[in-house]
């Protein structure tokens, strides 16, 4: 952790309810594992030729979609500071672990603090190489999901404070204001990795139901690739149909359809409330 003098120039996290924001591109491309037992590497080529390669440093594993809650919280904090008139809060945030854990719907015991440290470690170790947000698809950007992190503990190992730094790729998205999207606080209540992925995908593509009143459809095969799922396609299709049956996403509903070639499609549609 930095000295008190150094901390004067750092952004201190806001306490209380902060509107949640997520990275627009990370919501529809694989940048984390949906499984709590991640593969060693994930690769994806998108429909427009965009590339993503995800690896982890030796001795660690790829961060999971549950770990990414920390990044969502950090994005939300920086965005809220900008909206409240702080012109340049910077990508580094100083905070109490208790406040972060409460904000993302986690318990706040000693075990939860250890799990938070482990999640931050995986985010620090997860390397993303991608052409997303590049006009030329042969030029890669290379970053880790967290650029830096540190913490202090007392003599009994109890948490005193933490700092983390967002990577430039994500921080620039917040600065442009058009590359982040609002998400529902109910997102943190979703327990399944696939449900979490589908919610983020729906929010990214189906929006608020105005621009895309009929939602957005993806083929099962595209989703199998887009999630980075290590499961065989048949198992993934069964898992997807279970998610459709659960219909558990906040704000969005799921339908199975048949494409023009007979392949199954998943339609994500804004859930209109009955008055």
Protein backbone atom coordinates (compact mmCIF):
# COMPACT_ATOMS: atom_id res chain seq x y z
CA UNK A 1 0.00 0.00 0.00
CA UNK A 2 1.14 3.59 -0.55
CA UNK A 3 1.97 6.09 2.15
CA UNK A 4 -0.69 8.55 3.42
CA UNK A 5 0.95 11.32 1.37
CA UNK A 6 0.82 9.25 -1.81
CA UNK A 7 -2.81 8.34 -1.15
CA UNK A 8 -3.81 11.99 -1.42
CA UNK A 9 -3.46 11.65 -5.21
CA UNK A 10 -5.42 8.40 -5.43
CA UNK A 11 -9.11 7.85 -5.93
CA UNK A 12 -10.80 6.64 -2.72
CA UNK A 13 -13.80 4.40 -3.37
CA UNK A 14 -17.28 5.84 -2.93
CA UNK A 15 -19.34 4.27 -0.14
CA UNK A 16 -23.00 3.38 -0.61
CA UNK A 17 -25.02 2.43 -3.66
CA UNK A 18 -23.12 3.13 -6.87
CA UNK A 19 -24.83 2.50 -10.25
CA UNK A 20 -23.30 -0.60 -11.81
CA UNK A 21 -21.44 -0.44 -15.12
CA UNK A 22 -19.77 -3.14 -17.22
CA UNK A 23 -17.33 -3.06 -20.13
CA UNK A 24 -19.33 -3.17 -23.37
CA UNK A 25 -16.97 -5.40 -25.36
CA UNK A 26 -16.16 -7.75 -22.49
CA UNK A 27 -19.90 -8.46 -22.24
CA UNK A 28 -20.03 -10.36 -25.54
CA UNK A 29 -16.52 -11.74 -26.01
CA UNK A 30 -14.85 -14.38 -23.82
CA UNK A 31 -12.36 -12.74 -21.46
CA UNK A 32 -12.95 -14.94 -18.42
CA UNK A 33 -13.92 -18.56 -17.79
CA UNK A 34 -17.53 -19.46 -17.02
CA UNK A 35 -16.31 -22.51 -15.13
CA UNK A 36 -14.81 -22.42 -11.65
CA UNK A 37 -12.25 -24.89 -13.04
CA UNK A 38 -10.90 -22.89 -16.00
CA UNK A 39 -8.99 -24.37 -18.95
CA UNK A 40 -5.34 -23.39 -19.40
CA UNK A 41 -6.10 -21.21 -22.41
CA UNK A 42 -9.10 -19.80 -24.31
CA UNK A 43 -9.16 -18.59 -27.92
CA UNK A 44 -11.98 -16.95 -29.85
CA UNK A 45 -12.44 -15.53 -33.34
CA UNK A 46 -15.49 -13.31 -33.66
CA UNK A 47 -17.84 -12.85 -36.64
CA UNK A 48 -15.99 -9.69 -37.73
CA UNK A 49 -12.58 -11.31 -37.41
CA UNK A 50 -11.86 -9.97 -33.94
CA UNK A 51 -9.45 -12.11 -31.96
CA UNK A 52 -9.21 -12.91 -28.25
CA UNK A 53 -6.60 -15.10 -26.59
CA UNK A 54 -6.72 -15.64 -22.83
CA UNK A 55 -3.88 -17.16 -20.83
CA UNK A 56 -2.64 -17.05 -17.24
CA UNK A 57 0.83 -16.72 -15.78
CA UNK A 58 2.55 -19.87 -14.57
CA UNK A 59 1.13 -21.16 -11.31
CA UNK A 60 -2.23 -19.41 -11.71
CA UNK A 61 -5.44 -20.02 -13.62
CA UNK A 62 -7.64 -17.88 -15.84
CA UNK A 63 -10.01 -15.61 -13.91
CA UNK A 64 -13.65 -16.66 -13.74
CA UNK A 65 -16.83 -14.70 -14.41
CA UNK A 66 -17.29 -14.57 -10.61
CA UNK A 67 -13.83 -13.01 -10.19
CA UNK A 68 -14.82 -10.38 -12.76
CA UNK A 69 -17.30 -8.95 -10.22
CA UNK A 70 -14.29 -7.10 -8.81
CA UNK A 71 -13.64 -5.44 -12.19
CA UNK A 72 -17.32 -4.52 -12.59
CA UNK A 73 -17.21 -2.91 -9.14
CA UNK A 74 -14.06 -0.96 -10.06
CA UNK A 75 -15.53 0.21 -13.39
CA UNK A 76 -18.65 1.36 -11.55
CA UNK A 77 -16.60 3.27 -8.98
CA UNK A 78 -14.53 5.16 -11.54
CA UNK A 79 -17.58 5.93 -13.67
CA UNK A 80 -19.55 7.20 -10.66
CA UNK A 81 -16.67 9.48 -9.69
CA UNK A 82 -16.64 10.95 -13.21
CA UNK A 83 -20.41 11.44 -13.15
CA UNK A 84 -20.11 13.27 -9.82
CA UNK A 85 -17.73 15.78 -11.35
CA UNK A 86 -14.30 14.33 -10.62
CA UNK A 87 -12.63 15.01 -13.98
CA UNK A 88 -9.91 12.39 -13.77
CA UNK A 89 -10.20 9.96 -10.87
CA UNK A 90 -7.50 7.77 -12.39
CA UNK A 91 -7.50 3.98 -12.73
CA UNK A 92 -6.26 3.27 -9.18
CA UNK A 93 -8.81 2.87 -6.38
CA UNK A 94 -8.18 2.75 -2.63
CA UNK A 95 -10.91 0.96 -0.68
CA UNK A 96 -11.97 -1.19 2.25
CA UNK A 97 -12.47 -4.85 1.29
CA UNK A 98 -15.66 -4.82 3.39
CA UNK A 99 -17.24 -2.21 1.11
CA UNK A 100 -16.35 -4.06 -2.07
CA UNK A 101 -17.66 -7.40 -0.76
CA UNK A 102 -20.94 -5.86 0.38
CA UNK A 103 -21.39 -4.12 -2.98
CA UNK A 104 -21.08 -7.35 -4.98
CA UNK A 105 -23.36 -9.34 -2.70
CA UNK A 106 -20.73 -11.35 -0.85
CA UNK A 107 -20.38 -12.15 2.84
CA UNK A 108 -17.66 -10.34 4.81
CA UNK A 109 -16.03 -12.97 7.00
CA UNK A 110 -12.38 -13.96 7.10
CA UNK A 111 -12.90 -16.70 4.53
CA UNK A 112 -14.54 -14.21 2.16
CA UNK A 113 -11.56 -11.90 2.45
CA UNK A 114 -9.24 -14.77 1.49
CA UNK A 115 -11.46 -15.60 -1.49
CA UNK A 116 -11.31 -11.94 -2.55
CA UNK A 117 -7.52 -11.97 -2.46
CA UNK A 118 -7.50 -15.16 -4.54
CA UNK A 119 -9.88 -13.59 -7.09
CA UNK A 120 -7.70 -10.50 -7.38
CA UNK A 121 -4.67 -12.74 -7.85
CA UNK A 122 -6.33 -14.53 -10.77
CA UNK A 123 -7.40 -11.23 -12.34
CA UNK A 124 -3.83 -9.96 -12.05
CA UNK A 125 -2.55 -13.18 -13.65
CA UNK A 126 -5.05 -13.30 -16.54
CA UNK A 127 -3.56 -11.98 -19.76
CA UNK A 128 -5.76 -10.81 -22.62
CA UNK A 129 -4.46 -10.45 -26.17
CA UNK A 130 -7.13 -9.00 -28.45
CA UNK A 131 -7.86 -6.99 -31.58
CA UNK A 132 -11.23 -5.78 -30.21
CA UNK A 133 -11.46 -1.97 -30.44
CA UNK A 134 -8.73 -1.97 -33.10
CA UNK A 135 -9.58 -0.74 -36.59
CA UNK A 136 -7.03 -3.11 -38.07
CA UNK A 137 -7.65 -6.68 -36.98
CA UNK A 138 -3.96 -7.62 -37.25
CA UNK A 139 -2.92 -5.31 -34.40
CA UNK A 140 -3.16 -6.83 -30.94
CA UNK A 141 -3.55 -5.15 -27.57
CA UNK A 142 -2.08 -6.96 -24.59
CA UNK A 143 -3.13 -6.39 -20.97
CA UNK A 144 -4.03 -8.12 -17.70
CA UNK A 145 -7.53 -7.85 -16.23
CA UNK A 146 -6.05 -5.94 -13.31
CA UNK A 147 -2.91 -3.93 -13.85
CA UNK A 148 -1.89 -3.86 -10.20
CA UNK A 149 -3.17 -4.69 -6.72
CA UNK A 150 -1.94 -4.44 -3.13
CA UNK A 151 -3.32 -4.69 0.40
CA UNK A 152 -2.48 -4.22 4.07
CA UNK A 153 -3.32 -6.49 7.00
CA UNK A 154 -2.93 -6.12 10.73
CA UNK A 155 -0.80 -8.47 12.84
CA UNK A 156 -3.71 -10.94 13.02
CA UNK A 157 -4.19 -11.01 9.26
CA UNK A 158 -7.34 -8.90 9.31
CA UNK A 159 -7.83 -6.62 6.27
CA UNK A 160 -7.07 -2.93 6.67
CA UNK A 161 -7.28 -1.66 3.12
CA UNK A 162 -6.70 -2.47 -0.53
CA UNK A 163 -5.75 -0.80 -3.79
CA UNK A 164 -6.28 -2.00 -7.32
CA UNK A 165 -5.54 -0.52 -10.72
CA UNK A 166 -7.62 -1.09 -13.83
CA UNK A 167 -5.78 -1.81 -17.09
CA UNK A 168 -5.53 0.98 -19.65
CA UNK A 169 -7.82 -0.93 -22.08
CA UNK A 170 -10.71 -0.88 -19.59
CA UNK A 171 -9.95 2.57 -18.18
CA UNK A 172 -10.10 4.10 -21.69
CA UNK A 173 -13.53 2.50 -22.15
CA UNK A 174 -14.78 4.33 -19.06
CA UNK A 175 -13.28 7.62 -20.23
CA UNK A 176 -15.09 7.45 -23.58
CA UNK A 177 -18.37 6.83 -21.67
CA UNK A 178 -19.82 5.01 -24.71
CA UNK A 179 -17.97 1.74 -24.10
CA UNK A 180 -19.60 0.91 -20.76
CA UNK A 181 -23.20 -0.10 -20.10
CA UNK A 182 -25.46 -0.02 -17.03
CA UNK A 183 -26.32 -3.43 -15.56
CA UNK A 184 -28.87 -4.59 -12.99
CA UNK A 185 -27.79 -5.10 -9.35
CA UNK A 186 -29.65 -8.42 -9.62
CA UNK A 187 -26.80 -9.63 -11.84
CA UNK A 188 -24.78 -10.46 -8.70
CA UNK A 189 -27.60 -12.75 -7.56
CA UNK A 190 -27.13 -15.05 -10.56
CA UNK A 191 -25.29 -18.13 -9.34
CA UNK A 192 -24.65 -19.91 -12.66
CA UNK A 193 -21.78 -18.87 -14.90
CA UNK A 194 -23.84 -19.44 -18.05
CA UNK A 195 -26.74 -17.33 -16.72
CA UNK A 196 -24.28 -14.55 -15.94
CA UNK A 197 -22.80 -14.71 -19.44
CA UNK A 198 -26.24 -14.70 -21.07
CA UNK A 199 -27.37 -11.68 -19.05
CA UNK A 200 -24.29 -9.68 -20.06
CA UNK A 201 -24.74 -10.76 -23.70
CA UNK A 202 -28.42 -9.75 -23.64
CA UNK A 203 -27.63 -6.38 -22.08
CA UNK A 204 -24.99 -5.75 -24.73
CA UNK A 205 -27.08 -6.74 -27.77
CA UNK A 206 -30.79 -6.65 -26.85
CA UNK A 207 -30.47 -3.39 -24.93
CA UNK A 208 -33.57 -1.73 -23.52
CA UNK A 209 -36.00 -3.19 -26.04
CA UNK A 210 -36.35 0.07 -28.01
CA UNK A 211 -33.56 -0.21 -30.57
CA UNK A 212 -34.01 -4.00 -30.86
CA UNK A 213 -37.68 -4.69 -30.01
CA UNK A 214 -37.36 -8.33 -31.11
CA UNK A 215 -34.15 -8.86 -29.22
CA UNK A 216 -31.09 -10.55 -30.65
CA UNK A 217 -30.51 -14.13 -31.75
CA UNK A 218 -27.34 -16.22 -31.63
CA UNK A 219 -26.82 -19.74 -32.90
CA UNK A 220 -26.06 -22.38 -30.29
CA UNK A 221 -22.78 -23.03 -32.13
CA UNK A 222 -21.78 -19.38 -31.93
CA UNK A 223 -22.56 -19.30 -28.22
CA UNK A 224 -20.53 -22.45 -27.63
CA UNK A 225 -17.52 -20.69 -29.14
CA UNK A 226 -18.28 -17.28 -27.63
CA UNK A 227 -18.50 -18.60 -24.06
CA UNK A 228 -15.20 -20.45 -24.36
CA UNK A 229 -16.95 -23.48 -22.87
CA UNK A 230 -14.71 -26.56 -22.66
CA UNK A 231 -17.79 -28.81 -22.67
CA UNK A 232 -18.60 -30.79 -25.85
CA UNK A 233 -21.18 -29.06 -28.04
CA UNK A 234 -23.92 -31.56 -27.16
CA UNK A 235 -23.49 -30.99 -23.44
CA UNK A 236 -23.35 -27.23 -23.95
CA UNK A 237 -26.62 -27.32 -25.94
CA UNK A 238 -28.28 -29.23 -23.08
CA UNK A 239 -26.98 -26.67 -20.57
CA UNK A 240 -28.29 -23.86 -22.75
CA UNK A 241 -31.75 -25.41 -22.91
CA UNK A 242 -31.74 -25.71 -19.12
CA UNK A 243 -30.95 -21.98 -18.92
CA UNK A 244 -33.84 -21.26 -21.30
CA UNK A 245 -36.16 -23.30 -19.09
CA UNK A 246 -34.96 -21.50 -15.93
CA UNK A 247 -35.54 -18.12 -17.61
CA UNK A 248 -33.80 -16.60 -14.59
CA UNK A 249 -32.22 -13.50 -16.11
CA UNK A 250 -33.18 -10.09 -14.74
CA UNK A 251 -34.80 -7.90 -17.42
CA UNK A 252 -34.42 -10.42 -20.27
CA UNK A 253 -36.16 -13.59 -21.35
CA UNK A 254 -34.83 -16.48 -23.45
CA UNK A 255 -36.39 -18.40 -26.35
CA UNK A 256 -35.20 -21.22 -28.57
CA UNK A 257 -35.86 -20.84 -32.29
CA UNK A 258 -34.85 -22.57 -35.50
CA UNK A 259 -32.56 -20.83 -37.92
CA UNK A 260 -32.94 -20.81 -41.69
CA UNK A 261 -30.68 -23.85 -41.97
CA UNK A 262 -32.48 -25.68 -39.16
CA UNK A 263 -29.80 -25.06 -36.53
CA UNK A 264 -31.05 -24.00 -33.07
CA UNK A 265 -30.92 -20.32 -32.14
CA UNK A 266 -31.21 -18.57 -28.80
CA UNK A 267 -33.17 -15.32 -28.82
CA UNK A 268 -32.50 -12.83 -26.02
CA UNK A 269 -35.34 -10.35 -25.62
CA UNK A 270 -36.09 -7.48 -23.29
CA UNK A 271 -38.70 -8.57 -20.76
CA UNK A 272 -41.61 -6.14 -21.02
CA UNK A 273 -43.50 -5.60 -17.78
CA UNK A 274 -47.28 -6.01 -17.77
CA UNK A 275 -49.12 -2.96 -16.48
